[in-house]
mmCIF file of C-alpha atoms in Angstrom:
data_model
loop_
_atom_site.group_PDB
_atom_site.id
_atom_site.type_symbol
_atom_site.label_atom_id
_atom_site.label_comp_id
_atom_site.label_asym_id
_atom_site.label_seq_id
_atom_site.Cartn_x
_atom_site.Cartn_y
_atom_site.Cartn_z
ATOM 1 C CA UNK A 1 -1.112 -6.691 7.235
ATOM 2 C CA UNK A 2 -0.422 -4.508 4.078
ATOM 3 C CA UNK A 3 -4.343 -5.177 2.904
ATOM 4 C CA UNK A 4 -5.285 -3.291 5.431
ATOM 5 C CA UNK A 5 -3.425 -0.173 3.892
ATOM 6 C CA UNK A 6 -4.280 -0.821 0.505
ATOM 7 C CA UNK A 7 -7.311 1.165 -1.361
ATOM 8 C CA UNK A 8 -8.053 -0.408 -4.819
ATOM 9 C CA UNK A 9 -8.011 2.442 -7.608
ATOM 10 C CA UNK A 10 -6.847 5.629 -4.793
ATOM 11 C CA UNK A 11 -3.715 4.425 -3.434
ATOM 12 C CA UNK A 12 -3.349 0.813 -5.589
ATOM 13 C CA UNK A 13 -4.999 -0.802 -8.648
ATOM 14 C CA UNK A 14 -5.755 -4.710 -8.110
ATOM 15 C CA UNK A 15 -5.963 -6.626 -11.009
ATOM 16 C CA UNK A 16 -7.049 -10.541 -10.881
ATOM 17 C CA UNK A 17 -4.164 -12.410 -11.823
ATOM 18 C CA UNK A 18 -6.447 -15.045 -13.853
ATOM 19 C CA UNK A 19 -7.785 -12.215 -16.159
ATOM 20 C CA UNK A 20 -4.841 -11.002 -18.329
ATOM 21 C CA UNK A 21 -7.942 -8.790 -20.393
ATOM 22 C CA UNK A 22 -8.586 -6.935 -17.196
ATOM 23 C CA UNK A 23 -4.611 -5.909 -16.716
ATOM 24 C CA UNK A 24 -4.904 -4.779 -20.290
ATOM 25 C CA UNK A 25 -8.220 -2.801 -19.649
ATOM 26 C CA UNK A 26 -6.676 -1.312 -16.674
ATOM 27 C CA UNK A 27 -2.881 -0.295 -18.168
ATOM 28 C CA UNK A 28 -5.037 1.245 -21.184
ATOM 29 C CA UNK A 29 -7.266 3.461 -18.574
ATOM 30 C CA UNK A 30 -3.550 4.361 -17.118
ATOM 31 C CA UNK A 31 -2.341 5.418 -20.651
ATOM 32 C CA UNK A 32 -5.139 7.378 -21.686
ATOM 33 C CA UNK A 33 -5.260 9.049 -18.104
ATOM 34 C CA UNK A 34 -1.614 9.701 -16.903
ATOM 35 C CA UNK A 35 -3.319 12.207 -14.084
ATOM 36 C CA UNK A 36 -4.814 9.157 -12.294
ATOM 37 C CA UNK A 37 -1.664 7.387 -12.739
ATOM 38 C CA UNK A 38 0.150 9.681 -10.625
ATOM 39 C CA UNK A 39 -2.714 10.315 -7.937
ATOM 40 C CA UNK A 40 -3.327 6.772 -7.673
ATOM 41 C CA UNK A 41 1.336 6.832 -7.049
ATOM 42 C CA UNK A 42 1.678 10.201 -5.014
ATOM 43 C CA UNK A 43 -0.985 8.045 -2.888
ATOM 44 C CA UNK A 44 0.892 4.835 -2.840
ATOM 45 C CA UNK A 45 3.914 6.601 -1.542
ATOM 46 C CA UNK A 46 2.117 8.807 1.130
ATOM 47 C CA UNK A 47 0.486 5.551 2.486
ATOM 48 C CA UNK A 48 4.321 4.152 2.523
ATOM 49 C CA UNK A 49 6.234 6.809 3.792
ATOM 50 C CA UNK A 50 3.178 7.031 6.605
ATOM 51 C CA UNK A 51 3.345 3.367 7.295
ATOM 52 C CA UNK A 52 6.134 1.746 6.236
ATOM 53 C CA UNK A 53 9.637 3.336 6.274
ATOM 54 C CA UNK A 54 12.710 1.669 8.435
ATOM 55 C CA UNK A 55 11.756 4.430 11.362
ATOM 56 C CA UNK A 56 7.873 3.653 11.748
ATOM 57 C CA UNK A 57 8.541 -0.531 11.456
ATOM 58 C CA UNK A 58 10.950 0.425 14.175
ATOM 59 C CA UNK A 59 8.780 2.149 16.509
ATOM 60 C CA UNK A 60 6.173 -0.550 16.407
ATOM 61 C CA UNK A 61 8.832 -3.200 17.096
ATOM 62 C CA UNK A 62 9.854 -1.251 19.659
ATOM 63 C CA UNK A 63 6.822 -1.229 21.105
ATOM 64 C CA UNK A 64 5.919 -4.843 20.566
ATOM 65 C CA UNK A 65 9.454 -5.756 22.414
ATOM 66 C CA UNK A 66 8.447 -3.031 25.100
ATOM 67 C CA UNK A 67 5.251 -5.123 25.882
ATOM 68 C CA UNK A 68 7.101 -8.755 25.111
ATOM 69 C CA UNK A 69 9.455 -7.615 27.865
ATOM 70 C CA UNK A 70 7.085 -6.216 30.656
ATOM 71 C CA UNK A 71 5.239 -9.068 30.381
ATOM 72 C CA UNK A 72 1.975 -7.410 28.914
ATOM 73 C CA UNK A 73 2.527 -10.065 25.563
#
């Protein structure tokens, strides 16, 4: 699952989505620190291009339908 990749303020920020004053709190802190901004999205796409590009979802399915098919699944 993608939670399992996700790091609340390093490589994401999570905002509740029944707390509008907390999105505004948090796109403030982004404004009035546009270095964090693009840590916290330099780590966003690291954790992407290590995780989730065309090429890595293929080896795992590859691997999945390697195990499906030798009868390990």
């Amino acid at each position: 699952a993608v939670r399992e990749y996700l790091t609340n303020n390093e490589n994401v920020l999570l905002v509740k989505t029944d707390n509008p004053h907390n999105l505004v709190a948090v796109i403030t802190a982004l404004v009035a620190d546009p270095a964090r901004g693009r840590a916290i999205g330099q780590a966003a796409r690291q954790m992407f291009l290590t995780h989730f590009t065309p090429q890595h979802i293929g080896k795992q399915l590859l691997a999945v339908l390697t195990r499906v098919i030798s009868g390990a699944l």
